[in-house]
Amino acid sequence: MRQIIKIAVLVFCWISTILQSHCKTEENVPFIAWSNQKYLQSLPSEPAGHIMNEEVLKSNVIQTILQNRDNDIVCVFRFNQLSIDDISKYTNSYSPDSNGGRLTNMKQSIDESISHLTLPMVEPVPLRDIEEIAGHTLLTYDKSNQWINSLTKDQVDVIVVPLQLSSDRGASLSEADDVIEKVLNEVTQLGLKYTVILTAGEPRKIAPPTDNEVVLQVGRHLLQSTSDNQNFSVAKFDEGGCKLLLFVEKISVSVGQTSSELPYADDWNTTASECNNASSRSLVMSKKFDESTGNVTYFEMTLNFSQVKGGSMWNFNDSTAVIEWTDNKTLNFKIDASDTPVRYSYHCGRLTFTEGSGTGQITLTLSHFQVQPYNLAKFEFAQANECVGFVTPGIWMGLVTTLILVLILYFGVSMLASLTVMDQFDDPKGQTITVNVNE
């Protein structure tokens, strides 16, 4: 009985540890260090997805850096809040040809360093703990360069450079990048051996959306703005408690061999939209464009919706697009989509509609198209019903790979099953088997 109780207690402690670690997954910040010394290569790192706790970070990493006598100075660039996603996004880290994006100077400094260390997720360490490890008062950076006069030769000086991450993350990171360049240039001109630490006091906080913002919820292939300069179109209709919302990243129109892309627009005219009854609705979005923006001078698209299956689902009816090119052209189309629950939006990465042939062929392309005509309490998309089928390319890849492995296994098992052995063996206590061989 005691053994069972001990095992139960151990299992409970183990589960509690796992739950606590999962609860802290959001309480982490990045920790990036680089130096003109080689010692950072020997510091421990964490596997992807793991969080280095505060005690391990202080004892194994920060203490090694601050007590390394080869350093003359340690520069701690400390944001008020930051996440590894900010670093990944604004340095274009997934682009092989990236020059650093908003953090060009930081990326160049890391590339030119002798050693560097990147810990994507660590628990924040208070400045007082860093000061305790250093064993002396930390210096604070000031633009008047008074901190230079406070440098000493008998200890590793630590200078803290406070940085602010505002709601405009791109702009604030660009300003921080300029500060990083300025400080490192001053340290280099002094001829000091340095180590740089970039981290934050707390994780980045995401502000809740306002009622007037169009929020794109996260989901499989769900659209997200990937660039500060990304153009897109948003059409909203609100009348008598009926709300309609549409988002499309790019609208392209081609007539014959000539194509044109509609410019960014968030002021679509939707007054012609209708919500006559609960079962059928239509969203009409129209806008005039200047001739300098392309071949299209007027664009109007009408999307019709209706509830099906007793009002639990909705789908598209016949839709039209009126395009003013050299003359007025009308394109009739229907979005071939599966029924969507009334509480869901509909999203498709690319929709293409074509009518006519030859020089008179009209093609309308909608990229990253998302719409929701029902149950829209605020201008915020609900979970999306994707236009992709159940068997996606990823699933096909998995099925084909599994089939190949099964065939290899079947071949191996069949070869093993075909092996034969001798039907007679020598008996040490019996007569020796003699095989006559004719010469």
GROMACS .gro file of C-alpha atoms in nm:
model
  439
    1MET     CA    1   0.000   0.000   0.000
    2ARG     CA    2   0.283   0.241   0.085
    3GLN     CA    3   0.447   0.169  -0.249
    4ILE     CA    4   0.125   0.256  -0.430
    5ILE     CA    5   0.096   0.584  -0.235
    6LYS     CA    6   0.460   0.672  -0.316
    7ILE     CA    7   0.403   0.603  -0.685
    8ALA     CA    8   0.083   0.813  -0.684
    9VAL     CA    9   0.267   1.103  -0.516
   10LEU     CA   10   0.550   1.085  -0.772
   11VAL     CA   11   0.305   1.080  -1.062
   12PHE     CA   12   0.117   1.376  -0.912
   13CYS     CA   13   0.441   1.576  -0.872
   14TRP     CA   14   0.545   1.491  -1.226
   15ILE     CA   15   0.210   1.602  -1.369
   16SER     CA   16   0.219   1.921  -1.161
   17THR     CA   17   0.566   2.004  -1.293
   18ILE     CA   18   0.447   1.959  -1.650
   19LEU     CA   19   0.139   2.173  -1.593
   20GLN     CA   20   0.347   2.447  -1.431
   21SER     CA   21   0.588   2.446  -1.721
   22HIS     CA   22   0.298   2.477  -1.965
   23CYS     CA   23   0.146   2.757  -1.765
   24LYS     CA   24   0.469   2.953  -1.802
   25THR     CA   25   0.499   2.910  -2.176
   26GLU     CA   26   0.364   3.260  -2.231
   27GLU     CA   27   0.592   3.414  -1.965
   28ASN     CA   28   0.910   3.409  -2.170
   29VAL     CA   29   1.132   3.653  -2.354
   30PRO     CA   30   1.417   3.610  -2.603
   31PHE     CA   31   1.780   3.621  -2.493
   32ILE     CA   32   2.034   3.697  -2.767
   33ALA     CA   33   2.404   3.747  -2.699
   34TRP     CA   34   2.701   3.811  -2.927
   35SER     CA   35   3.064   3.901  -2.863
   36ASN     CA   36   3.405   3.962  -3.018
   37GLN     CA   37   3.530   3.679  -2.794
   38LYS     CA   38   3.493   3.303  -2.858
   39TYR     CA   39   3.356   3.189  -2.523
   40LEU     CA   40   2.984   3.213  -2.613
   41GLN     CA   41   3.019   2.900  -2.826
   42SER     CA   42   3.066   2.692  -2.511
   43LEU     CA   43   2.756   2.821  -2.330
   44PRO     CA   44   2.456   2.583  -2.302
   45SER     CA   45   2.157   2.623  -2.533
   46GLU     CA   46   1.801   2.496  -2.513
   47PRO     CA   47   1.623   2.270  -2.764
   48ALA     CA   48   1.354   2.435  -2.977
   49GLY     CA   49   1.034   2.490  -2.783
   50HIS     CA   50   1.199   2.460  -2.439
   51ILE     CA   51   1.208   2.744  -2.190
   52MET     CA   52   1.526   2.806  -1.990
   53ASN     CA   53   1.421   2.890  -1.636
   54GLU     CA   54   1.554   3.190  -1.449
   55GLU     CA   55   1.795   3.003  -1.220
   56VAL     CA   56   1.962   2.810  -1.502
   57LEU     CA   57   1.990   3.126  -1.710
   58LYS     CA   58   2.155   3.317  -1.426
   59SER     CA   59   2.396   3.043  -1.319
   60ASN     CA   60   2.494   2.897  -1.658
   61VAL     CA   61   2.475   3.196  -1.892
   62ILE     CA   62   2.461   3.540  -1.729
   63GLN     CA   63   2.717   3.458  -1.460
   64THR     CA   64   2.959   3.324  -1.721
   65ILE     CA   65   2.922   3.639  -1.929
   66LEU     CA   66   2.952   3.891  -1.645
   67GLN     CA   67   3.244   3.717  -1.476
   68ASN     CA   68   3.446   3.661  -1.791
   69ARG     CA   69   3.760   3.869  -1.739
   70ASP     CA   70   3.829   3.879  -2.113
   71ASN     CA   71   3.541   4.125  -2.139
   72ASP     CA   72   3.592   4.494  -2.080
   73ILE     CA   73   3.223   4.578  -2.098
   74VAL     CA   74   2.886   4.402  -2.124
   75CYS     CA   75   2.612   4.598  -2.302
   76VAL     CA   76   2.261   4.493  -2.198
   77PHE     CA   77   1.997   4.617  -2.444
   78ARG     CA   78   1.681   4.565  -2.245
   79PHE     CA   79   1.337   4.618  -2.398
   80ASN     CA   80   1.037   4.689  -2.178
   81GLN     CA   81   0.863   4.396  -2.355
   82LEU     CA   82   0.956   4.172  -2.645
   83SER     CA   83   0.894   3.831  -2.799
   84ILE     CA   84   1.097   3.612  -3.033
   85ASP     CA   85   0.821   3.664  -3.291
   86ASP     CA   86   0.913   4.033  -3.310
   87ILE     CA   87   1.276   3.944  -3.381
   88SER     CA   88   1.180   3.680  -3.640
   89LYS     CA   89   0.932   3.904  -3.821
   90TYR     CA   90   1.124   4.230  -3.833
   91THR     CA   91   1.459   4.074  -3.925
   92ASN     CA   92   1.294   3.869  -4.201
   93SER     CA   93   1.472   3.570  -4.051
   94TYR     CA   94   1.291   3.325  -4.277
   95SER     CA   95   1.416   3.497  -4.592
   96PRO     CA   96   1.758   3.374  -4.708
   97ASP     CA   97   1.824   3.708  -4.879
   98SER     CA   98   1.726   3.918  -4.579
   99ASN     CA   99   1.946   4.211  -4.484
  100GLY     CA  100   1.789   4.236  -4.141
  101GLY     CA  101   1.468   4.427  -4.214
  102ARG     CA  102   1.407   4.673  -3.930
  103LEU     CA  103   1.710   4.539  -3.737
  104THR     CA  104   1.975   4.575  -4.006
  105ASN     CA  105   2.252   4.698  -3.776
  106MET     CA  106   2.185   4.430  -3.516
  107LYS     CA  107   2.195   4.153  -3.778
  108GLN     CA  108   2.516   4.290  -3.927
  109SER     CA  109   2.677   4.308  -3.582
  110ILE     CA  110   2.580   3.947  -3.507
  111ASP     CA  111   2.709   3.830  -3.846
  112GLU     CA  112   3.043   4.001  -3.784
  113SER     CA  113   3.077   3.873  -3.425
  114ILE     CA  114   3.313   3.590  -3.335
  115SER     CA  115   3.054   3.401  -3.131
  116HIS     CA  116   2.686   3.438  -3.055
  117LEU     CA  117   2.411   3.266  -2.857
  118THR     CA  118   2.036   3.269  -2.921
  119LEU     CA  119   1.788   3.147  -2.660
  120PRO     CA  120   1.438   3.201  -2.805
  121MET     CA  121   1.254   3.151  -2.477
  122VAL     CA  122   1.387   3.227  -2.130
  123GLU     CA  123   1.228   3.349  -1.810
  124PRO     CA  124   1.295   3.722  -1.756
  125VAL     CA  125   1.573   3.810  -1.513
  126PRO     CA  126   1.532   4.130  -1.304
  127LEU     CA  127   1.803   4.394  -1.327
  128ARG     CA  128   1.871   4.366  -0.953
  129ASP     CA  129   1.971   4.001  -1.005
  130ILE     CA  130   2.205   4.100  -1.287
  131GLU     CA  131   2.356   4.366  -1.061
  132GLU     CA  132   2.398   4.106  -0.783
  133ILE     CA  133   2.580   3.868  -1.019
  134ALA     CA  134   2.802   4.149  -1.150
  135GLY     CA  135   2.894   4.250  -0.795
  136HIS     CA  136   2.882   4.623  -0.862
  137THR     CA  137   2.645   4.899  -0.968
  138LEU     CA  138   2.518   4.886  -1.324
  139LEU     CA  139   2.577   5.181  -1.552
  140THR     CA  140   2.287   5.340  -1.740
  141TYR     CA  141   2.333   5.460  -2.096
  142ASP     CA  142   2.279   5.829  -2.166
  143LYS     CA  143   2.305   6.018  -2.493
  144SER     CA  144   2.555   6.265  -2.343
  145ASN     CA  145   2.810   5.980  -2.311
  146GLN     CA  146   2.869   6.049  -1.942
  147TRP     CA  147   2.874   5.673  -1.889
  148ILE     CA  148   3.213   5.656  -2.059
  149ASN     CA  149   3.368   5.850  -1.771
  150SER     CA  150   3.237   5.587  -1.526
  151LEU     CA  151   3.417   5.295  -1.691
  152THR     CA  152   3.678   5.115  -1.481
  153LYS     CA  153   3.970   4.887  -1.563
  154ASP     CA  154   3.961   4.649  -1.266
  155GLN     CA  155   3.616   4.500  -1.332
  156VAL     CA  156   3.379   4.403  -1.612
  157ASP     CA  157   3.156   4.705  -1.652
  158VAL     CA  158   2.789   4.645  -1.729
  159ILE     CA  159   2.592   4.917  -1.906
  160VAL     CA  160   2.213   4.890  -1.938
  161VAL     CA  161   2.052   5.049  -2.245
  162PRO     CA  162   1.672   5.072  -2.192
  163LEU     CA  163   1.465   5.033  -2.510
  164GLN     CA  164   1.092   5.076  -2.560
  165LEU     CA  165   0.865   4.859  -2.776
  166SER     CA  166   0.555   5.062  -2.858
  167SER     CA  167   0.234   4.967  -3.036
  168ASP     CA  168   0.408   5.053  -3.364
  169ARG     CA  169   0.653   4.768  -3.326
  170GLY     CA  170   0.823   4.819  -3.662
  171ALA     CA  171   0.905   5.185  -3.596
  172SER     CA  172   1.017   5.126  -3.237
  173LEU     CA  173   1.246   4.840  -3.344
  174SER     CA  174   1.399   5.062  -3.613
  175GLU     CA  175   1.474   5.326  -3.346
  176ALA     CA  176   1.619   5.057  -3.119
  177ASP     CA  177   1.838   4.936  -3.405
  178ASP     CA  178   1.983   5.286  -3.443
  179VAL     CA  179   2.059   5.296  -3.070
  180ILE     CA  180   2.232   4.957  -3.090
  181GLU     CA  181   2.449   5.081  -3.377
  182LYS     CA  182   2.538   5.403  -3.191
  183VAL     CA  183   2.638   5.227  -2.868
  184LEU     CA  184   2.843   4.958  -3.041
  185ASN     CA  185   3.024   5.218  -3.250
  186GLU     CA  186   3.119   5.406  -2.932
  187VAL     CA  187   3.238   5.085  -2.765
  188THR     CA  188   3.439   4.987  -3.074
  189GLN     CA  189   3.603   5.331  -3.093
  190LEU     CA  190   3.716   5.288  -2.732
  191GLY     CA  191   3.884   4.960  -2.832
  192LEU     CA  192   3.696   4.757  -2.571
  193LYS     CA  193   3.633   4.383  -2.572
  194TYR     CA  194   3.261   4.354  -2.540
  195THR     CA  195   2.965   4.120  -2.513
  196VAL     CA  196   2.614   4.227  -2.607
  197ILE     CA  197   2.295   4.095  -2.448
  198LEU     CA  198   1.954   4.171  -2.599
  199THR     CA  199   1.655   4.070  -2.389
  200ALA     CA  200   1.340   4.212  -2.227
  201GLY     CA  201   1.185   4.265  -1.886
  202GLU     CA  202   0.858   4.095  -1.976
  203PRO     CA  203   0.684   3.927  -2.271
  204ARG     CA  204   0.516   4.142  -2.531
  205LYS     CA  205   0.158   4.218  -2.439
  206ILE     CA  206  -0.102   4.206  -2.715
  207ALA     CA  207  -0.360   4.478  -2.679
  208PRO     CA  208  -0.722   4.368  -2.717
  209PRO     CA  209  -0.890   4.478  -3.041
  210THR     CA  210  -1.129   4.770  -3.046
  211ASP     CA  211  -1.481   4.747  -3.180
  212ASN     CA  212  -1.388   4.931  -3.501
  213GLU     CA  213  -1.090   4.712  -3.587
  214VAL     CA  214  -1.110   4.427  -3.833
  215VAL     CA  215  -0.949   4.133  -3.658
  216LEU     CA  216  -0.837   3.825  -3.849
  217GLN     CA  217  -0.854   3.530  -3.616
  218VAL     CA  218  -0.576   3.273  -3.624
  219GLY     CA  219  -0.663   2.943  -3.789
  220ARG     CA  220  -0.543   2.707  -4.058
  221HIS     CA  221  -0.425   2.919  -4.351
  222LEU     CA  222  -0.613   3.213  -4.205
  223LEU     CA  223  -0.496   3.547  -4.337
  224GLN     CA  224  -0.257   3.758  -4.143
  225SER     CA  225  -0.088   4.082  -4.238
  226THR     CA  226   0.273   3.990  -4.311
  227SER     CA  227   0.411   4.328  -4.402
  228ASP     CA  228   0.378   4.684  -4.283
  229ASN     CA  229   0.326   4.796  -4.645
  230GLN     CA  230   0.089   4.519  -4.744
  231ASN     CA  231  -0.211   4.639  -4.945
  232PHE     CA  232  -0.553   4.492  -4.893
  233SER     CA  233  -0.920   4.580  -4.922
  234VAL     CA  234  -1.182   4.574  -4.649
  235ALA     CA  235  -1.555   4.621  -4.709
  236LYS     CA  236  -1.792   4.667  -4.415
  237PHE     CA  237  -2.169   4.710  -4.401
  238ASP     CA  238  -2.367   4.788  -4.087
  239GLU     CA  239  -2.734   4.875  -4.094
  240GLY     CA  240  -3.015   4.792  -3.857
  241GLY     CA  241  -2.810   4.542  -3.661
  242CYS     CA  242  -2.707   4.358  -3.978
  243LYS     CA  243  -2.330   4.342  -4.027
  244LEU     CA  244  -2.139   4.216  -4.331
  245LEU     CA  245  -1.761   4.198  -4.347
  246LEU     CA  246  -1.523   4.116  -4.634
  247PHE     CA  247  -1.144   4.109  -4.653
  248VAL     CA  248  -0.940   4.049  -4.968
  249GLU     CA  249  -0.565   4.092  -4.989
  250LYS     CA  250  -0.546   4.150  -5.365
  251ILE     CA  251  -0.800   4.198  -5.645
  252SER     CA  252  -0.668   4.137  -5.997
  253VAL     CA  253  -0.858   4.185  -6.321
  254SER     CA  254  -0.742   4.084  -6.668
  255VAL     CA  255  -0.905   4.134  -7.006
  256GLY     CA  256  -0.741   3.934  -7.282
  257GLN     CA  257  -0.366   3.958  -7.229
  258THR     CA  258  -0.379   4.280  -7.026
  259SER     CA  259  -0.404   4.263  -6.647
  260SER     CA  260  -0.450   4.521  -6.377
  261GLU     CA  261  -0.437   4.509  -5.998
  262LEU     CA  262  -0.674   4.723  -5.795
  263PRO     CA  263  -0.501   4.952  -5.544
  264TYR     CA  264  -0.548   4.946  -5.169
  265ALA     CA  265  -0.894   5.054  -5.057
  266ASP     CA  266  -1.075   5.056  -4.724
  267ASP     CA  267  -1.345   5.305  -4.823
  268TRP     CA  268  -1.560   5.083  -5.043
  269ASN     CA  269  -1.916   5.202  -5.096
  270THR     CA  270  -2.145   4.934  -4.949
  271THR     CA  271  -2.471   5.132  -4.926
  272ALA     CA  272  -2.635   4.912  -5.192
  273SER     CA  273  -2.595   4.604  -4.972
  274GLU     CA  274  -2.914   4.441  -4.847
  275CYS     CA  275  -3.025   4.247  -4.540
  276ASN     CA  276  -3.394   4.213  -4.625
  277ASN     CA  277  -3.446   3.901  -4.422
  278ALA     CA  278  -3.259   3.659  -4.206
  279SER     CA  279  -3.217   3.395  -4.475
  280SER     CA  280  -3.076   3.594  -4.769
  281ARG     CA  281  -2.830   3.882  -4.780
  282SER     CA  282  -2.611   4.056  -5.035
  283LEU     CA  283  -2.291   4.255  -5.004
  284VAL     CA  284  -2.233   4.514  -5.275
  285MET     CA  285  -1.894   4.685  -5.279
  286SER     CA  286  -1.813   4.950  -5.537
  287LYS     CA  287  -1.550   5.214  -5.592
  288LYS     CA  288  -1.423   5.448  -5.863
  289PHE     CA  289  -1.050   5.454  -5.930
  290ASP     CA  290  -0.827   5.713  -6.089
  291GLU     CA  291  -0.699   5.627  -6.436
  292SER     CA  292  -0.341   5.662  -6.313
  293THR     CA  293  -0.383   5.362  -6.082
  294GLY     CA  294  -0.450   5.113  -6.365
  295ASN     CA  295  -0.686   5.013  -6.640
  296VAL     CA  296  -0.983   4.965  -6.409
  297THR     CA  297  -1.167   5.293  -6.347
  298TYR     CA  298  -1.470   5.143  -6.171
  299PHE     CA  299  -1.522   4.812  -5.993
  300GLU     CA  300  -1.837   4.673  -5.839
  301MET     CA  301  -1.881   4.325  -5.694
  302THR     CA  302  -2.203   4.178  -5.561
  303LEU     CA  303  -2.193   3.871  -5.338
  304ASN     CA  304  -2.521   3.699  -5.254
  305PHE     CA  305  -2.565   3.469  -4.956
  306SER     CA  306  -2.846   3.249  -4.830
  307GLN     CA  307  -2.903   3.023  -4.535
  308VAL     CA  308  -2.948   2.651  -4.599
  309LYS     CA  309  -3.029   2.339  -4.397
  310GLY     CA  310  -3.283   2.506  -4.175
  311GLY     CA  311  -3.069   2.811  -4.105
  312SER     CA  312  -2.778   2.625  -3.951
  313MET     CA  313  -2.552   2.674  -4.255
  314TRP     CA  314  -2.501   2.936  -4.526
  315ASN     CA  315  -2.366   2.935  -4.879
  316PHE     CA  316  -2.311   3.157  -5.184
  317ASN     CA  317  -2.569   3.230  -5.452
  318ASP     CA  318  -2.492   3.364  -5.799
  319SER     CA  319  -2.268   3.671  -5.782
  320THR     CA  320  -2.166   3.938  -6.029
  321ALA     CA  321  -1.876   4.175  -6.089
  322VAL     CA  322  -1.909   4.492  -6.297
  323ILE     CA  323  -1.575   4.616  -6.428
  324GLU     CA  324  -1.528   4.942  -6.615
  325TRP     CA  325  -1.228   4.898  -6.845
  326THR     CA  326  -1.237   5.066  -7.187
  327ASP     CA  327  -1.606   4.980  -7.169
  328ASN     CA  328  -1.833   4.823  -6.913
  329LYS     CA  329  -1.787   4.451  -6.868
  330THR     CA  330  -1.993   4.220  -6.653
  331LEU     CA  331  -1.869   3.892  -6.511
  332ASN     CA  332  -2.118   3.645  -6.366
  333PHE     CA  333  -1.977   3.386  -6.130
  334LYS     CA  334  -2.061   3.164  -5.836
  335ILE     CA  335  -1.824   3.067  -5.558
  336ASP     CA  336  -1.827   2.689  -5.543
  337ALA     CA  337  -1.798   2.634  -5.169
  338SER     CA  338  -1.917   2.381  -4.918
  339ASP     CA  339  -2.186   2.483  -4.671
  340THR     CA  340  -2.048   2.700  -4.392
  341PRO     CA  341  -2.188   2.708  -4.036
  342VAL     CA  342  -2.369   3.035  -3.968
  343ARG     CA  343  -2.126   3.118  -3.688
  344TYR     CA  344  -1.825   3.077  -3.920
  345SER     CA  345  -1.664   3.291  -4.185
  346TYR     CA  346  -1.544   3.158  -4.521
  347HIS     CA  347  -1.183   3.186  -4.634
  348CYS     CA  348  -0.999   3.087  -4.949
  349GLY     CA  349  -0.640   3.158  -5.044
  350ARG     CA  350  -0.717   3.215  -5.411
  351LEU     CA  351  -1.037   3.237  -5.616
  352THR     CA  352  -1.029   3.273  -5.995
  353PHE     CA  353  -1.331   3.332  -6.220
  354THR     CA  354  -1.317   3.344  -6.600
  355GLU     CA  355  -1.578   3.428  -6.863
  356GLY     CA  356  -1.549   3.454  -7.240
  357SER     CA  357  -1.259   3.363  -7.464
  358GLY     CA  358  -0.986   3.518  -7.675
  359THR     CA  359  -0.933   3.891  -7.652
  360GLY     CA  360  -1.267   3.932  -7.477
  361GLN     CA  361  -1.190   3.691  -7.193
  362ILE     CA  362  -1.240   3.844  -6.849
  363THR     CA  363  -1.059   3.699  -6.545
  364LEU     CA  364  -1.117   3.805  -6.185
  365THR     CA  365  -0.875   3.684  -5.916
  366LEU     CA  366  -0.932   3.730  -5.543
  367SER     CA  367  -0.631   3.651  -5.323
  368HIS     CA  368  -0.678   3.564  -4.954
  369PHE     CA  369  -1.050   3.617  -4.968
  370GLN     CA  370  -1.253   3.605  -4.644
  371VAL     CA  371  -1.616   3.697  -4.583
  372GLN     CA  372  -1.875   3.658  -4.307
  373PRO     CA  373  -2.242   3.751  -4.367
  374TYR     CA  374  -2.403   3.608  -4.052
  375ASN     CA  375  -2.359   3.623  -3.673
  376LEU     CA  376  -2.115   3.913  -3.685
  377ALA     CA  377  -2.149   4.083  -3.346
  378LYS     CA  378  -1.845   4.304  -3.407
  379PHE     CA  379  -1.629   4.358  -3.712
  380GLU     CA  380  -1.425   4.056  -3.623
  381PHE     CA  381  -1.405   3.735  -3.823
  382ALA     CA  382  -1.501   3.412  -3.652
  383GLN     CA  383  -1.331   3.078  -3.713
  384ALA     CA  384  -1.298   3.017  -4.087
  385ASN     CA  385  -1.431   2.741  -4.306
  386GLU     CA  386  -1.146   2.677  -4.549
  387CYS     CA  387  -1.197   2.625  -4.920
  388VAL     CA  388  -0.941   2.344  -4.924
  389GLY     CA  389  -1.079   1.992  -4.923
  390PHE     CA  390  -1.036   1.738  -4.649
  391VAL     CA  391  -0.742   1.572  -4.828
  392THR     CA  392  -0.489   1.854  -4.838
  393PRO     CA  393  -0.145   1.833  -5.005
  394GLY     CA  394   0.008   1.766  -4.664
  395ILE     CA  395  -0.225   1.472  -4.608
  396TRP     CA  396  -0.147   1.335  -4.955
  397MET     CA  397   0.226   1.358  -4.878
  398GLY     CA  398   0.173   1.166  -4.556
  399LEU     CA  399  -0.038   0.899  -4.727
  400VAL     CA  400   0.212   0.848  -5.011
  401THR     CA  401   0.505   0.829  -4.768
  402THR     CA  402   0.317   0.578  -4.552
  403LEU     CA  403   0.232   0.368  -4.858
  404ILE     CA  404   0.598   0.357  -4.965
  405LEU     CA  405   0.707   0.251  -4.617
  406VAL     CA  406   0.437  -0.019  -4.605
  407LEU     CA  407   0.552  -0.154  -4.943
  408ILE     CA  408   0.912  -0.167  -4.821
  409LEU     CA  409   0.801  -0.345  -4.504
  410TYR     CA  410   0.590  -0.591  -4.707
  411PHE     CA  411   0.885  -0.665  -4.937
  412GLY     CA  412   1.114  -0.726  -4.638
  413VAL     CA  413   0.866  -0.953  -4.462
  414SER     CA  414   0.800  -1.150  -4.781
  415MET     CA  415   1.175  -1.202  -4.833
  416LEU     CA  416   1.211  -1.328  -4.477
  417ALA     CA  417   0.916  -1.563  -4.525
  418SER     CA  418   1.074  -1.711  -4.836
  419LEU     CA  419   1.390  -1.821  -4.654
  420THR     CA  420   1.435  -2.205  -4.633
  421VAL     CA  421   1.650  -2.412  -4.402
  422MET     CA  422   1.794  -2.765  -4.417
  423ASP     CA  423   1.552  -3.042  -4.339
  424GLN     CA  424   1.824  -3.264  -4.189
  425PHE     CA  425   2.093  -3.195  -3.931
  426ASP     CA  426   2.383  -3.401  -3.794
  427ASP     CA  427   2.312  -3.581  -3.467
  428PRO     CA  428   2.635  -3.591  -3.261
  429LYS     CA  429   2.523  -3.921  -3.104
  430GLY     CA  430   2.400  -4.080  -3.421
  431GLN     CA  431   2.540  -4.186  -3.753
  432THR     CA  432   2.701  -3.919  -3.964
  433ILE     CA  433   2.508  -3.807  -4.266
  434THR     CA  434   2.689  -3.908  -4.580
  435VAL     CA  435   2.627  -3.742  -4.909
  436ASN     CA  436   2.751  -3.930  -5.216
  437VAL     CA  437   2.904  -3.708  -5.480
  438ASN     CA  438   2.969  -3.854  -5.821
  439GLU     CA  439   3.291  -3.736  -5.970
   0.00000   0.00000   0.00000
